[in-house]
Tab-separated table of N, CA and C in Angstrom:
chain	number	residue	atom	x	y	z
B	1	MET	N	4.193	-2.949	3.968
B	1	MET	CA	5.046	-3.822	3.172
B	1	MET	C	4.651	-3.762	1.700
B	2	ASN	N	4.009	-2.745	1.239
B	2	ASN	CA	3.497	-2.776	-0.123
B	2	ASN	C	4.559	-3.113	-1.162
B	3	VAL	N	5.831	-2.818	-0.912
B	3	VAL	CA	6.902	-3.129	-1.866
B	3	VAL	C	7.698	-4.323	-1.362
B	4	SER	N	7.896	-5.302	-2.233
B	4	SER	CA	8.819	-6.386	-1.910
B	4	SER	C	9.888	-6.423	-2.986
B	5	THR	N	11.068	-6.902	-2.622
B	5	THR	CA	12.182	-6.990	-3.568
B	5	THR	C	12.643	-8.434	-3.647
B	6	THR	N	12.753	-8.926	-4.863
B	6	THR	CA	13.195	-10.295	-5.129
B	6	THR	C	14.499	-10.231	-5.910
B	7	LYS	N	15.492	-10.959	-5.448
B	7	LYS	CA	16.799	-11.000	-6.116
B	7	LYS	C	16.882	-12.247	-6.985
B	8	ILE	N	17.303	-12.064	-8.240
B	8	ILE	CA	17.432	-13.171	-9.182
B	8	ILE	C	18.777	-13.050	-9.884
B	9	VAL	N	19.513	-14.148	-9.954
B	9	VAL	CA	20.753	-14.195	-10.738
B	9	VAL	C	20.405	-14.839	-12.074
B	10	VAL	N	20.715	-14.149	-13.162
B	10	VAL	CA	20.364	-14.634	-14.493
B	10	VAL	C	21.099	-15.935	-14.782
B	11	ARG	N	20.330	-16.966	-15.102
B	11	ARG	CA	20.882	-18.280	-15.408
B	11	ARG	C	21.123	-18.396	-16.918
B	12	TYR	N	22.050	-19.241	-17.284
B	12	TYR	CA	22.434	-19.412	-18.683
B	12	TYR	C	21.243	-19.797	-19.557
B	13	ASN	N	20.377	-20.676	-19.048
B	13	ASN	CA	19.247	-21.148	-19.852
B	13	ASN	C	18.189	-20.069	-20.082
B	14	GLU	N	18.320	-18.926	-19.438
B	14	GLU	CA	17.377	-17.820	-19.637
B	14	GLU	C	17.838	-16.858	-20.732
B	15	THR	N	18.993	-17.145	-21.326
B	15	THR	CA	19.578	-16.225	-22.300
B	15	THR	C	19.612	-16.836	-23.700
B	16	ASP	N	19.834	-15.951	-24.678
B	16	ASP	CA	20.016	-16.414	-26.045
B	16	ASP	C	21.511	-16.600	-26.316
B	17	LYS	N	21.864	-16.852	-27.549
B	17	LYS	CA	23.260	-17.117	-27.918
B	17	LYS	C	24.192	-15.942	-27.581
B	18	MET	N	23.625	-14.743	-27.519
B	18	MET	CA	24.423	-13.549	-27.239
B	18	MET	C	24.538	-13.270	-25.740
B	19	GLY	N	23.943	-14.124	-24.912
B	19	GLY	CA	23.993	-13.916	-23.469
B	19	GLY	C	22.985	-12.895	-22.967
B	20	ILE	N	22.015	-12.547	-23.815
B	20	ILE	CA	20.975	-11.582	-23.448
B	20	ILE	C	19.742	-12.355	-22.990
B	21	VAL	N	19.127	-11.906	-21.900
B	21	VAL	CA	17.936	-12.575	-21.390
B	21	VAL	C	16.836	-12.524	-22.445
B	22	HIS	N	16.221	-13.684	-22.703
B	22	HIS	CA	15.111	-13.775	-23.645
B	22	HIS	C	13.924	-13.004	-23.074
B	23	HIS	N	13.219	-12.284	-23.936
B	23	HIS	CA	12.128	-11.418	-23.488
B	23	HIS	C	11.064	-12.153	-22.663
B	24	SER	N	10.844	-13.422	-22.915
B	24	SER	CA	9.806	-14.162	-22.196
B	24	SER	C	10.153	-14.397	-20.731
B	25	GLN	N	11.421	-14.342	-20.385
B	25	GLN	CA	11.831	-14.622	-19.007
B	25	GLN	C	11.334	-13.576	-18.020
B	26	TYR	N	11.149	-12.346	-18.479
B	26	TYR	CA	10.720	-11.294	-17.563
B	26	TYR	C	9.344	-11.589	-16.979
B	27	VAL	N	8.465	-12.191	-17.775
B	27	VAL	CA	7.148	-12.566	-17.267
B	27	VAL	C	7.293	-13.643	-16.193
B	28	ASN	N	8.210	-14.583	-16.386
B	28	ASN	CA	8.486	-15.585	-15.345
B	28	ASN	C	8.975	-14.912	-14.074
B	29	TRP	N	9.841	-13.920	-14.224
B	29	TRP	CA	10.361	-13.207	-13.053
B	29	TRP	C	9.251	-12.423	-12.357
B	30	PHE	N	8.290	-11.888	-13.126
B	30	PHE	CA	7.135	-11.229	-12.504
B	30	PHE	C	6.407	-12.222	-11.593
B	31	GLU	N	6.222	-13.442	-12.084
B	31	GLU	CA	5.507	-14.444	-11.282
B	31	GLU	C	6.288	-14.821	-10.025
B	32	ILE	N	7.578	-14.991	-10.158
B	32	ILE	CA	8.411	-15.291	-8.986
B	32	ILE	C	8.282	-14.167	-7.961
B	33	ALA	N	8.349	-12.936	-8.426
B	33	ALA	CA	8.290	-11.776	-7.533
B	33	ALA	C	6.899	-11.627	-6.902
B	34	ARG	N	5.851	-11.882	-7.678
B	34	ARG	CA	4.485	-11.816	-7.145
B	34	ARG	C	4.288	-12.861	-6.049
B	35	THR	N	4.811	-14.054	-6.289
B	35	THR	CA	4.743	-15.111	-5.281
B	35	THR	C	5.484	-14.687	-4.014
B	36	ASP	N	6.645	-14.038	-4.175
B	36	ASP	CA	7.389	-13.528	-3.013
B	36	ASP	C	6.592	-12.459	-2.284
B	37	TRP	N	5.923	-11.555	-3.024
B	37	TRP	CA	5.115	-10.512	-2.392
B	37	TRP	C	4.049	-11.166	-1.512
B	38	ILE	N	3.376	-12.167	-2.052
B	38	ILE	CA	2.332	-12.859	-1.294
B	38	ILE	C	2.931	-13.566	-0.074
B	39	ARG	N	4.083	-14.196	-0.259
B	39	ARG	CA	4.751	-14.878	0.849
B	39	ARG	C	5.131	-13.890	1.952
B	40	GLN	N	5.597	-12.704	1.557
B	40	GLN	CA	5.978	-11.696	2.547
B	40	GLN	C	4.766	-11.133	3.293
B	41	CYS	N	3.565	-11.371	2.754
B	41	CYS	CA	2.328	-11.023	3.472
B	41	CYS	C	2.002	-12.072	4.529
B	42	GLY	N	2.752	-13.161	4.528
B	42	GLY	CA	2.475	-14.246	5.450
B	42	GLY	C	1.571	-15.308	4.849
B	43	LEU	N	1.403	-15.276	3.532
B	43	LEU	CA	0.550	-16.230	2.823
B	43	LEU	C	1.384	-17.029	1.840
B	44	SER	N	0.741	-17.896	1.112
B	44	SER	CA	1.377	-18.571	-0.010
B	44	SER	C	0.310	-18.843	-1.052
B	45	TYR	N	0.727	-18.921	-2.321
B	45	TYR	CA	-0.227	-19.280	-3.373
B	45	TYR	C	-0.900	-20.609	-3.027
B	46	ARG	N	-0.093	-21.538	-2.562
B	46	ARG	CA	-0.637	-22.863	-2.243
B	46	ARG	C	-1.747	-22.757	-1.200
B	47	ALA	N	-1.491	-21.999	-0.134
B	47	ALA	CA	-2.493	-21.852	0.928
B	47	ALA	C	-3.751	-21.159	0.409
B	48	ILE	N	-3.570	-20.155	-0.443
B	48	ILE	CA	-4.723	-19.447	-1.008
B	48	ILE	C	-5.553	-20.406	-1.855
B	49	GLU	N	-4.888	-21.207	-2.685
B	49	GLU	CA	-5.615	-22.175	-3.510
B	49	GLU	C	-6.285	-23.246	-2.664
B	50	GLU	N	-5.631	-23.658	-1.577
B	50	GLU	CA	-6.250	-24.647	-0.691
B	50	GLU	C	-7.500	-24.085	-0.012
B	51	GLU	N	-7.586	-22.758	0.084
B	51	GLU	CA	-8.782	-22.098	0.622
B	51	GLU	C	-9.876	-21.967	-0.445
B	52	GLY	N	-9.589	-22.438	-1.672
B	52	GLY	CA	-10.575	-22.403	-2.737
B	52	GLY	C	-10.567	-21.132	-3.569
B	53	VAL	N	-9.467	-20.394	-3.521
B	53	VAL	CA	-9.354	-19.142	-4.268
B	53	VAL	C	-8.236	-19.268	-5.293
B	54	MET	N	-8.560	-18.910	-6.537
B	54	MET	CA	-7.574	-18.905	-7.612
B	54	MET	C	-7.306	-17.454	-8.003
B	55	MET	N	-6.160	-17.220	-8.658
B	55	MET	CA	-5.779	-15.870	-9.079
B	55	MET	C	-5.329	-15.885	-10.536
B	56	PRO	N	-6.224	-16.255	-11.474
B	56	PRO	CA	-5.797	-16.307	-12.871
B	56	PRO	C	-5.377	-14.921	-13.391
B	57	VAL	N	-4.457	-14.952	-14.325
B	57	VAL	CA	-3.954	-13.727	-14.939
B	57	VAL	C	-4.968	-13.241	-15.979
B	58	LEU	N	-5.302	-11.964	-15.899
B	58	LEU	CA	-6.167	-11.340	-16.895
B	58	LEU	C	-5.347	-10.660	-17.984
B	59	GLY	N	-4.184	-10.165	-17.595
B	59	GLY	CA	-3.349	-9.475	-18.569
B	59	GLY	C	-1.962	-9.210	-18.031
B	60	ILE	N	-1.023	-9.092	-18.952
B	60	ILE	CA	0.381	-8.785	-18.633
B	60	ILE	C	0.820	-7.685	-19.585
B	61	GLU	N	1.534	-6.732	-19.049
B	61	GLU	CA	2.126	-5.680	-19.872
B	61	GLU	C	3.598	-5.577	-19.483
B	62	VAL	N	4.475	-5.553	-20.484
B	62	VAL	CA	5.919	-5.502	-20.238
B	62	VAL	C	6.530	-4.409	-21.113
B	63	HIS	N	7.372	-3.596	-20.506
B	63	HIS	CA	8.098	-2.544	-21.233
B	63	HIS	C	9.594	-2.806	-21.056
B	64	TYR	N	10.286	-2.949	-22.171
B	64	TYR	CA	11.710	-3.276	-22.158
B	64	TYR	C	12.521	-1.997	-22.361
B	65	HIS	N	13.482	-1.771	-21.466
B	65	HIS	CA	14.315	-0.566	-21.531
B	65	HIS	C	15.767	-0.888	-21.862
B	66	SER	N	16.283	-1.946	-21.270
B	66	SER	CA	17.681	-2.324	-21.458
B	66	SER	C	17.807	-3.807	-21.115
B	67	PRO	N	18.699	-4.553	-21.798
B	67	PRO	CA	18.748	-5.996	-21.559
B	67	PRO	C	19.482	-6.384	-20.276
B	68	ALA	N	19.007	-7.458	-19.670
B	68	ALA	CA	19.768	-8.136	-18.627
B	68	ALA	C	20.648	-9.168	-19.333
B	69	LEU	N	21.788	-9.450	-18.747
B	69	LEU	CA	22.758	-10.350	-19.358
B	69	LEU	C	23.029	-11.543	-18.456
B	70	TYR	N	23.567	-12.587	-19.069
B	70	TYR	CA	23.929	-13.781	-18.299
B	70	TYR	C	24.777	-13.385	-17.087
B	71	ASP	N	24.431	-13.929	-15.941
B	71	ASP	CA	25.111	-13.781	-14.665
B	71	ASP	C	24.895	-12.421	-13.998
B	72	ASP	N	24.090	-11.546	-14.591
B	72	ASP	CA	23.692	-10.326	-13.878
B	72	ASP	C	22.855	-10.728	-12.674
B	73	THR	N	22.924	-9.939	-11.638
B	73	THR	CA	21.976	-10.048	-10.537
B	73	THR	C	20.959	-8.936	-10.744
B	74	VAL	N	19.693	-9.323	-10.784
B	74	VAL	CA	18.633	-8.336	-10.972
B	74	VAL	C	17.739	-8.306	-9.736
B	75	LEU	N	17.144	-7.163	-9.514
B	75	LEU	CA	16.197	-6.968	-8.419
B	75	LEU	C	14.836	-6.672	-9.027
B	76	VAL	N	13.837	-7.411	-8.582
B	76	VAL	CA	12.472	-7.190	-9.047
B	76	VAL	C	11.697	-6.565	-7.891
B	77	GLU	N	11.319	-5.303	-8.062
B	77	GLU	CA	10.505	-4.626	-7.056
B	77	GLU	C	9.044	-4.792	-7.436
B	78	THR	N	8.249	-5.294	-6.508
B	78	THR	CA	6.847	-5.603	-6.756
B	78	THR	C	5.979	-4.808	-5.796
B	79	THR	N	4.947	-4.171	-6.345
B	79	THR	CA	3.979	-3.464	-5.513
B	79	THR	C	2.570	-3.866	-5.931
B	80	LEU	N	1.686	-3.875	-4.966
B	80	LEU	CA	0.276	-4.075	-5.275
B	80	LEU	C	-0.247	-2.724	-5.745
B	81	ALA	N	-0.662	-2.659	-7.007
B	81	ALA	CA	-1.088	-1.390	-7.604
B	81	ALA	C	-2.564	-1.109	-7.348
B	82	ALA	N	-3.390	-2.150	-7.337
B	82	ALA	CA	-4.828	-1.981	-7.145
B	82	ALA	C	-5.413	-3.261	-6.567
B	83	TYR	N	-6.449	-3.076	-5.757
B	83	TYR	CA	-7.133	-4.227	-5.153
B	83	TYR	C	-8.539	-3.790	-4.770
B	84	ASP	N	-9.553	-4.548	-5.220
B	84	ASP	CA	-10.937	-4.209	-4.859
B	84	ASP	C	-11.700	-5.420	-4.317
B	85	SER	N	-11.000	-6.449	-3.919
B	85	SER	CA	-11.496	-7.710	-3.360
B	85	SER	C	-11.978	-8.693	-4.419
B	86	ILE	N	-12.065	-8.260	-5.693
B	86	ILE	CA	-12.406	-9.170	-6.789
B	86	ILE	C	-11.260	-9.221	-7.802
B	87	LYS	N	-10.612	-8.091	-8.008
B	87	LYS	CA	-9.471	-8.001	-8.918
B	87	LYS	C	-8.301	-7.365	-8.193
B	88	MET	N	-7.115	-7.696	-8.675
B	88	MET	CA	-5.912	-7.059	-8.147
B	88	MET	C	-4.891	-6.935	-9.263
B	89	SER	N	-4.032	-5.937	-9.147
B	89	SER	CA	-2.969	-5.789	-10.132
B	89	SER	C	-1.676	-5.428	-9.415
B	90	PHE	N	-0.574	-5.829	-10.038
B	90	PHE	CA	0.760	-5.603	-9.495
B	90	PHE	C	1.596	-4.815	-10.486
B	91	ASN	N	2.468	-3.974	-9.975
B	91	ASN	CA	3.479	-3.290	-10.779
B	91	ASN	C	4.830	-3.917	-10.481
B	92	TYR	N	5.668	-3.986	-11.502
B	92	TYR	CA	6.999	-4.568	-11.372
B	92	TYR	C	8.029	-3.617	-11.974
B	93	LYS	N	9.175	-3.527	-11.331
B	93	LYS	CA	10.337	-2.836	-11.883
B	93	LYS	C	11.528	-3.749	-11.692
B	94	ILE	N	12.246	-4.005	-12.779
B	94	ILE	CA	13.422	-4.870	-12.719
B	94	ILE	C	14.655	-4.010	-12.967
B	95	PHE	N	15.553	-4.031	-11.990
B	95	PHE	CA	16.798	-3.271	-12.045
B	95	PHE	C	17.987	-4.221	-12.046
B	96	ARG	N	19.083	-3.826	-12.700
B	96	ARG	CA	20.346	-4.542	-12.515
B	96	ARG	C	20.885	-4.079	-11.175
B	97	GLU	N	21.262	-5.005	-10.321
B	97	GLU	CA	21.709	-4.655	-8.975
B	97	GLU	C	22.966	-3.793	-9.000
B	98	ALA	N	23.914	-4.098	-9.874
B	98	ALA	CA	25.215	-3.426	-9.871
B	98	ALA	C	25.114	-1.924	-10.084
B	99	ASP	N	24.232	-1.483	-10.984
B	99	ASP	CA	24.163	-0.051	-11.291
B	99	ASP	C	22.764	0.546	-11.111
B	100	ARG	N	21.808	-0.269	-10.628
B	100	ARG	CA	20.420	0.150	-10.403
B	100	ARG	C	19.754	0.674	-11.677
B	101	LYS	N	20.244	0.234	-12.831
B	101	LYS	CA	19.651	0.638	-14.101
B	101	LYS	C	18.315	-0.073	-14.284
B	102	LEU	N	17.270	0.687	-14.652
B	102	LEU	CA	15.965	0.093	-14.929
B	102	LEU	C	16.040	-0.679	-16.232
B	103	LEU	N	15.749	-1.976	-16.165
B	103	LEU	CA	15.792	-2.834	-17.341
B	103	LEU	C	14.409	-3.044	-17.935
B	104	VAL	N	13.446	-3.304	-17.070
B	104	VAL	CA	12.088	-3.647	-17.497
B	104	VAL	C	11.113	-3.141	-16.448
B	105	ASP	N	9.940	-2.724	-16.891
B	105	ASP	CA	8.846	-2.507	-15.955
B	105	ASP	C	7.582	-3.075	-16.582
B	106	GLY	N	6.586	-3.309	-15.741
B	106	GLY	CA	5.364	-3.882	-16.267
B	106	GLY	C	4.305	-4.059	-15.207
B	107	THR	N	3.206	-4.657	-15.623
B	107	THR	CA	2.079	-4.901	-14.737
B	107	THR	C	1.471	-6.270	-15.029
B	108	SER	N	0.785	-6.794	-14.046
B	108	SER	CA	-0.060	-7.970	-14.254
B	108	SER	C	-1.369	-7.714	-13.535
B	109	SER	N	-2.468	-8.156	-14.153
B	109	SER	CA	-3.770	-8.027	-13.511
B	109	SER	C	-4.369	-9.416	-13.332
B	110	HIS	N	-5.118	-9.582	-12.244
B	110	HIS	CA	-5.626	-10.892	-11.839
B	110	HIS	C	-7.057	-10.757	-11.348
B	111	CYS	N	-7.825	-11.810	-11.538
B	111	CYS	CA	-9.169	-11.901	-10.986
B	111	CYS	C	-9.134	-12.941	-9.873
B	112	LEU	N	-9.794	-12.672	-8.785
B	112	LEU	CA	-9.919	-13.647	-7.709
B	112	LEU	C	-11.165	-14.475	-8.001
B	113	THR	N	-10.987	-15.790	-8.074
B	113	THR	CA	-12.084	-16.673	-8.471
B	113	THR	C	-12.210	-17.848	-7.516
B	114	ASP	N	-13.329	-18.554	-7.643
B	114	ASP	CA	-13.452	-19.832	-6.951
B	114	ASP	C	-12.789	-20.899	-7.822
B	115	LEU	N	-12.875	-22.137	-7.418
B	115	LEU	CA	-12.211	-23.206	-8.160
B	115	LEU	C	-12.822	-23.438	-9.539
B	116	SER	N	-14.049	-22.947	-9.757
B	116	SER	CA	-14.689	-23.041	-11.071
B	116	SER	C	-14.333	-21.852	-11.950
B	117	LEU	N	-13.446	-20.994	-11.454
B	117	LEU	CA	-12.998	-19.782	-12.144
B	117	LEU	C	-14.097	-18.730	-12.280
B	118	ARG	N	-15.075	-18.768	-11.367
B	118	ARG	CA	-16.083	-17.709	-11.291
B	118	ARG	C	-15.561	-16.639	-10.340
B	119	PRO	N	-15.627	-15.369	-10.743
B	119	PRO	CA	-15.148	-14.295	-9.858
B	119	PRO	C	-15.862	-14.320	-8.514
B	120	VAL	N	-15.085	-14.043	-7.466
B	120	VAL	CA	-15.644	-13.986	-6.118
B	120	VAL	C	-15.118	-12.743	-5.412
B	121	SER	N	-15.896	-12.258	-4.476
B	121	SER	CA	-15.459	-11.167	-3.611
B	121	SER	C	-14.772	-11.774	-2.398
B	122	ILE	N	-13.486	-11.537	-2.301
B	122	ILE	CA	-12.734	-12.064	-1.153
B	122	ILE	C	-13.201	-11.394	0.137
B	123	ARG	N	-13.628	-10.152	0.045
B	123	ARG	CA	-14.134	-9.443	1.226
B	123	ARG	C	-15.279	-10.225	1.855
B	124	ARG	N	-16.148	-10.808	1.019
B	124	ARG	CA	-17.279	-11.570	1.545
B	124	ARG	C	-16.940	-13.039	1.784
B	125	LYS	N	-16.242	-13.675	0.827
B	125	LYS	CA	-15.994	-15.119	0.907
B	125	LYS	C	-14.888	-15.477	1.897
B	126	LYS	N	-13.822	-14.688	1.930
B	126	LYS	CA	-12.670	-14.975	2.793
B	126	LYS	C	-12.210	-13.673	3.467
B	127	PRO	N	-12.977	-13.170	4.433
B	127	PRO	CA	-12.636	-11.879	5.041
B	127	PRO	C	-11.246	-11.857	5.694
B	128	GLU	N	-10.798	-13.004	6.209
B	128	GLU	CA	-9.462	-13.041	6.824
B	128	GLU	C	-8.369	-12.837	5.770
B	129	LEU	N	-8.544	-13.386	4.582
B	129	LEU	CA	-7.602	-13.188	3.480
B	129	LEU	C	-7.654	-11.736	3.009
B	130	HIS	N	-8.832	-11.195	2.891
B	130	HIS	CA	-9.005	-9.793	2.512
B	130	HIS	C	-8.273	-8.881	3.503
B	131	ALA	N	-8.396	-9.160	4.769
B	131	ALA	CA	-7.746	-8.329	5.800
B	131	ALA	C	-6.216	-8.382	5.663
B	132	ILE	N	-5.674	-9.550	5.401
B	132	ILE	CA	-4.217	-9.695	5.252
B	132	ILE	C	-3.734	-8.899	4.048
B	133	ILE	N	-4.438	-9.008	2.934
B	133	ILE	CA	-4.026	-8.288	1.710
B	133	ILE	C	-4.113	-6.785	1.920
B	134	THR	N	-5.220	-6.312	2.465
B	134	THR	CA	-5.365	-4.862	2.638
B	134	THR	C	-4.345	-4.313	3.631
B	135	GLN	N	-4.040	-5.074	4.665
B	135	GLN	CA	-3.041	-4.612	5.638
B	135	GLN	C	-1.656	-4.589	5.002
B	136	ALA	N	-1.297	-5.628	4.273
B	136	ALA	CA	0.028	-5.695	3.639
B	136	ALA	C	0.208	-4.582	2.604
B	137	ALA	N	-0.877	-4.236	1.929
B	137	ALA	CA	-0.817	-3.207	0.894
B	137	ALA	C	-0.941	-1.799	1.468
B	138	GLY	N	-1.153	-1.710	2.762
B	138	GLY	CA	-1.316	-0.404	3.375
B	138	GLY	C	-2.671	0.222	3.093
B	139	LEU	N	-3.667	-0.613	2.802
B	139	LEU	CA	-5.009	-0.125	2.498
B	139	LEU	C	-5.943	-0.205	3.698
B	140	ALA	N	-5.486	-0.818	4.776
B	140	ALA	CA	-6.347	-1.016	5.955
B	140	ALA	C	-6.323	0.196	6.858
């Protein structure tokens, strides 16, 4: 299941006066899609945090190719790009559904931490969570 697809219909409040999606919205869509990827693994951010694991963002990279417009339906394809039980990164590709045109691509990187935001090895601290992630990513 390394790839998940999230469908989003562009809402009016996500656009500027010209009906073009504001550049900041793509990062929000990355988060929505990442949450869906985790959910499709059979987990949830909430459950992971309740287990005492946080996933703060270390960095975001976004490349803009073509604008999304008000009322477009876009597809966000999310893949786990790297995982070493302490850090993980995701790749994103956003396409307009109607013509499959690539609009945006990017990455996000995350550190797995305890509640004090100290990095932790999920392989050692939460082996069951590590197993789910590696299996979902096709790394097992």
